[in-house]
Coordinates of C-alpha atoms in Angstrom, one line a residue:
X186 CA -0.4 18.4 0.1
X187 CA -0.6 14.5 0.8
X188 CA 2.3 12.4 1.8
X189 CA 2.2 9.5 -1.2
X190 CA 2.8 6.5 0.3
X191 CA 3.2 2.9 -1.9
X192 CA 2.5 -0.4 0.1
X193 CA 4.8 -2.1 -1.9
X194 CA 6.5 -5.8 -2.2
X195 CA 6.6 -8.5 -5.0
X196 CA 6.2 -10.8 -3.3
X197 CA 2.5 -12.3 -2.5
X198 CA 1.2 -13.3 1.0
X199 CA 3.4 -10.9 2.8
X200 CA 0.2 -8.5 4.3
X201 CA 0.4 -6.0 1.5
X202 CA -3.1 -5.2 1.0
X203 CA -4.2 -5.9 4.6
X204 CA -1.3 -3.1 5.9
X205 CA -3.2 -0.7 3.2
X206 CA -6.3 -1.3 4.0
X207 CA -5.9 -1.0 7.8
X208 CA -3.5 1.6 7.4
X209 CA -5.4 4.0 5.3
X210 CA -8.5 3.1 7.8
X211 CA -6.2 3.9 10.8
X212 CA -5.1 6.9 9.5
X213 CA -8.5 8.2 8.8
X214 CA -9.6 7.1 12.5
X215 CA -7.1 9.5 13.8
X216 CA -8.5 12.5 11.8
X217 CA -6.4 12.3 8.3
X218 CA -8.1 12.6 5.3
X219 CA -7.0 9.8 3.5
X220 CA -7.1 8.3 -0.2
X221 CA -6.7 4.2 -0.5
X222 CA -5.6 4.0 -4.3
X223 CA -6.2 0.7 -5.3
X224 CA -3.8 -1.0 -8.0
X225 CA -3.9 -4.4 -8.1
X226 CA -6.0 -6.2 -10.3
X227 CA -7.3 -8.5 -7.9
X228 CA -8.8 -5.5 -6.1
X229 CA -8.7 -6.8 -2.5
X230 CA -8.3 -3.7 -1.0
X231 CA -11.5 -2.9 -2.9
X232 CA -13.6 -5.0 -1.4
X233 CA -11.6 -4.7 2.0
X234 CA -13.5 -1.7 2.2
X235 CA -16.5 -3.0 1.6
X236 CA -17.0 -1.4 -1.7
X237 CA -19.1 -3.8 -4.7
X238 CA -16.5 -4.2 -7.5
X239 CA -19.4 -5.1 -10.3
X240 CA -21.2 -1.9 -9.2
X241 CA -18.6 -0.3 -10.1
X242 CA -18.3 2.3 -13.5
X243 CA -15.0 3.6 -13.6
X244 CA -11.7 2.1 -11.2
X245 CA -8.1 2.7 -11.5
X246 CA -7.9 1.0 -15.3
X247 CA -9.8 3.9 -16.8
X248 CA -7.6 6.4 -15.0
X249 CA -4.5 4.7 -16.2
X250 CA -5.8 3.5 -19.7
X251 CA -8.7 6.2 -21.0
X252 CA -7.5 9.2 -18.7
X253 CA -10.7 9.6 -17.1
X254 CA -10.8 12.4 -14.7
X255 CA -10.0 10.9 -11.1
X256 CA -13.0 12.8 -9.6
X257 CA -15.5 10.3 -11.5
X258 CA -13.4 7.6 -10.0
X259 CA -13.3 7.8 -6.4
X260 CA -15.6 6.2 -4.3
X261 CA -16.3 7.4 -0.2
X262 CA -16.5 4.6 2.1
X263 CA -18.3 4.0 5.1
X264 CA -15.4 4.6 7.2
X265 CA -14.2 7.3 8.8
X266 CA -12.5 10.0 6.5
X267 CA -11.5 7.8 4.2
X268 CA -12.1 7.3 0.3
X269 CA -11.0 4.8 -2.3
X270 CA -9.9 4.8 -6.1
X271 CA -11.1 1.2 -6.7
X272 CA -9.6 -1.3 -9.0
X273 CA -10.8 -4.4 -11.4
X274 CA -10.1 -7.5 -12.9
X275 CA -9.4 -4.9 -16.3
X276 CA -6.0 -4.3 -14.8
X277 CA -4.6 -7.2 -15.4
X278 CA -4.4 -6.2 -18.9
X279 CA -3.1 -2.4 -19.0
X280 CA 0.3 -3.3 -18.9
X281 CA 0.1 -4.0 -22.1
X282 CA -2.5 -1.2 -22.7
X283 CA -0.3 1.2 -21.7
X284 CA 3.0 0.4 -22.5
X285 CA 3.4 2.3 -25.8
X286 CA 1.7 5.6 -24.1
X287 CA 4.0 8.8 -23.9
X288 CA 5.6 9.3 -19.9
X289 CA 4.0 5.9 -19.1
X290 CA 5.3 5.6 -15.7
X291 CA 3.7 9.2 -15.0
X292 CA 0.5 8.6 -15.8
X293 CA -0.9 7.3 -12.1
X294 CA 0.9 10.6 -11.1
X295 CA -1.0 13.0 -13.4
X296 CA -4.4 11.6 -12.8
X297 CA -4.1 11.9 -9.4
X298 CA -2.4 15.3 -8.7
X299 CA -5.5 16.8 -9.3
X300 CA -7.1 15.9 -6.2
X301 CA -3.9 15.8 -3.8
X302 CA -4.3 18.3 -2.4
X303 CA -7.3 17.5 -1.1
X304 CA -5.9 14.7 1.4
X305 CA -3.2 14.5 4.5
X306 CA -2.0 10.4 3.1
X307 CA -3.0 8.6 -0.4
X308 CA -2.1 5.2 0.5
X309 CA -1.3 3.1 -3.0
X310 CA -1.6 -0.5 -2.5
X311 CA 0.5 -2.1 -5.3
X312 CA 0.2 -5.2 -7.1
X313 CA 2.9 -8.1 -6.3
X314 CA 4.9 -7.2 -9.5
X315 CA 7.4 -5.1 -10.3
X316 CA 6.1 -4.1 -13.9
X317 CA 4.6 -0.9 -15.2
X318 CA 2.0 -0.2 -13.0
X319 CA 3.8 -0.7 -9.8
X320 CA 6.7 1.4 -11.3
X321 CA 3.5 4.2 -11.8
X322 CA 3.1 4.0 -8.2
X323 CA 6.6 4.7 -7.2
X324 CA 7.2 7.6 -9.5
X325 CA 4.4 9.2 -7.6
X326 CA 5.1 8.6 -4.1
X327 CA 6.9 10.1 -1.6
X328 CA 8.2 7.1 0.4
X329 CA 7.6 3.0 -0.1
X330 CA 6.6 1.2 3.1
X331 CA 7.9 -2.5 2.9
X332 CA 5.8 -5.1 4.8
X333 CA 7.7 -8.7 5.1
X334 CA 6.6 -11.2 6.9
X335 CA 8.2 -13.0 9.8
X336 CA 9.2 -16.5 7.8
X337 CA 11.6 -18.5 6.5
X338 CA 12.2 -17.0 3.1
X339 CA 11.2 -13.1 4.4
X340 CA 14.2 -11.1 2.4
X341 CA 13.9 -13.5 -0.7
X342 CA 13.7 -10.9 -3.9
X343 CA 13.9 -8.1 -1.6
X344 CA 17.4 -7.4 -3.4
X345 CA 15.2 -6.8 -6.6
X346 CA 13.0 -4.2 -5.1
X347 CA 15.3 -2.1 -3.5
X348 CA 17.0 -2.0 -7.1
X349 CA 13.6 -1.0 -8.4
X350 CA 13.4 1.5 -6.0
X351 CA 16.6 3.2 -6.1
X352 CA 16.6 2.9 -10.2
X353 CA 12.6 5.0 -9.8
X354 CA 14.6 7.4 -7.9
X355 CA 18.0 7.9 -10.1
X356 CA 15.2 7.7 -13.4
X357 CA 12.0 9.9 -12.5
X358 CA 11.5 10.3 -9.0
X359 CA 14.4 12.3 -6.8
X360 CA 12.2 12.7 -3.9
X361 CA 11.5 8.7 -3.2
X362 CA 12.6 7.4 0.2
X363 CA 12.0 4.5 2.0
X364 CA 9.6 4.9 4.3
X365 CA 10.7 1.6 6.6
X366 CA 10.3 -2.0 6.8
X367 CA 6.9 -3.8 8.4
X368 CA 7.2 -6.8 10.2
X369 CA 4.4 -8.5 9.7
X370 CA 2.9 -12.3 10.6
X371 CA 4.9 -11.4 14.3
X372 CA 4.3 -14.6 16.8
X373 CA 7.1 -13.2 19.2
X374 CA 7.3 -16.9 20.7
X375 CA 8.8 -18.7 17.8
X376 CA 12.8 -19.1 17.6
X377 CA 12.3 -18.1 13.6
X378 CA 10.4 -14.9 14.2
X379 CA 13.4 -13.9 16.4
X380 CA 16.1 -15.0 13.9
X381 CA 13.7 -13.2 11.1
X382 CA 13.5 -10.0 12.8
X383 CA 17.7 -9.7 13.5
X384 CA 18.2 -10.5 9.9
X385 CA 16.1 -7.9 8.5
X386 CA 17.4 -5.2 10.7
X387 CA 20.5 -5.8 9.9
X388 CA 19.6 -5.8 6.4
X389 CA 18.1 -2.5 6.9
X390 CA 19.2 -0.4 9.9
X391 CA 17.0 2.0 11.1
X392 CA 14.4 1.8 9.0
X393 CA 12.1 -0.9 10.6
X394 CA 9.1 0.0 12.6
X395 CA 8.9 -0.1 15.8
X396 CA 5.6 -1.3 15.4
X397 CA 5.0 -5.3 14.4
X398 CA 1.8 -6.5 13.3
X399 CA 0.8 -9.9 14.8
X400 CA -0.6 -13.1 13.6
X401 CA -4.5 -12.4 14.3
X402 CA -7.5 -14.7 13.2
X403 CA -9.6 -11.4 13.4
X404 CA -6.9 -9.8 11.2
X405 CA -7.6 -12.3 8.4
X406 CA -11.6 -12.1 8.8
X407 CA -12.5 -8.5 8.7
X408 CA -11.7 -8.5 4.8
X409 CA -14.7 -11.1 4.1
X410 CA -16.9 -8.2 6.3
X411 CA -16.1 -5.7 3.8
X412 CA -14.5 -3.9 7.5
X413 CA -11.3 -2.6 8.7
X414 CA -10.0 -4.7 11.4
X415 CA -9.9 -1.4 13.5
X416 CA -14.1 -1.5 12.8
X417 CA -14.5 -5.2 13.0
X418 CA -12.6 -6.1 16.1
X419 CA -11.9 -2.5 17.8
X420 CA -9.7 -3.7 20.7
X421 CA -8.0 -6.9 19.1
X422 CA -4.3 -6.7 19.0
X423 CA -4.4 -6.7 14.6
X424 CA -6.5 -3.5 15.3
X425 CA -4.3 -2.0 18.2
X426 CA -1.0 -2.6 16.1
X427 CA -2.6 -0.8 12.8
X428 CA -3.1 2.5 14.8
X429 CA 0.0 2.4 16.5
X430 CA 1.3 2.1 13.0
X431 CA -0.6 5.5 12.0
X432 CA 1.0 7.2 14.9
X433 CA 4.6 6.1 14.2
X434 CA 3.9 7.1 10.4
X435 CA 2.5 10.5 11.2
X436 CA 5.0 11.3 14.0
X437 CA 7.8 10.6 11.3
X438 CA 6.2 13.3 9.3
X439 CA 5.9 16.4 11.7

């Protein structure tokens, strides 16, 4: 049975989508079969995986708003065991769509169960809100992994989602944990990524990876290749970090 596993953060420009992408891809690269669910409306992780959004029939909308059977949904990639529900601009609208539906925060969760247990890690990359959809997401997952970035303003609205979360838990979801913090953005040399890092472990003791993913011009390419950075730039640091990040994730779940 897959371990769920929501990318989450409200905040935008914090690596969200790049850490599932490169994740999911890293996970796959070390033999897990793995499910990239894709629920932001801008659908970055979509084409992150080289996938062609207007080719597309059904994404994660339909799933959400028409209950169409997750099977017709998913889409293999090119990449190493490792498939994708894609998403769509039509998102951006099923709040609203969906808002009035019976068990709408389940609803992510029962159109998916159907294939989990076909997959070691579904990897839900969520969109930077905390509204309905989002809320679908953590009702389904197991754990929430937390990317920040190494800045100024890094645990800004943090408060909020941690509310979020433990509210999912108390609400619908008794299993959800934390799964830990991401540093992300790292340049070890600057006086602020220091202070940033001591500040956020502080915030959240023992739950911030060991691994830190670095600033890394190929990091911010491979999306516009449709590529994994770990199949774009093999032995680049962005690439190294990402799998060292699959290990540390699947050695926390022996």
């Amino acid at each position: 049975m897959a371990q769920v596993i929501s990318v989450a953060n409200q905040k935008g420009g914090v690596g969200k989508t790049t850490t599932a992408v490169n994740l999911s891809a890293s996970l796959g690269a070390i033999g897990k079969k793995t499910l990239l669910v894709d629920i932001d409306p801008q659908g970055n992780s979509t084409s992150g995986v080289g996938i062609d959004k207007s080719q597309l029939k059904y994404t994660t909308y339909d799933l959400l708003v028409d209950e169409v059977s997750v099977e017709q949904i998913i889409r293999k990639t090119k990449f190493e065991n490792l498939d994708i529900l894609p998403s769509s601009i039509n998102l951006a609208g099923a709040e609203l769509e969906i808002v009035d539906k019976p068990q709408r925060e389940s609803l992510l969760k029962k159109g998916i169960t159907p294939v989990r247990g076909s997959y070691d890690y579904i990897i839900i990359d969520c969109p930077p809100s905390l509204g309905i959809v989002t809320a679908n997401a953590l009702c389904f997952s197991d754990t929430v992994l937390v990317p920040i970035q190494c800045e100024y303003y890094a645990l800004e609205g943090l408060s909020q989602l941690i509310n979020t979360i433990r509210l999912v838990k108390r609400k619908y979801n008794n299993r959800l944990e934390l799964e830990g913090v991401l540093l992300t953005m790292y340049d070890g040399r600057l006086n602020l990524t220091q202070q940033v890092v001591a500040e956020v472990k502080k915030y959240f003791p023992k739950k911030v990876f060991g691994t830190v993913i670095p600033r890394s011009v190929r990091l911010s390419e491979a999306p516009s290749f449709g590529m994994p950075v770990i199949y774009y730039d093999k032995s680049g640091k962005g690439s190294i970090a990402y799998m060292n990040l699959a290990k540390e994730i699947t050695s926390n779940h022996l």
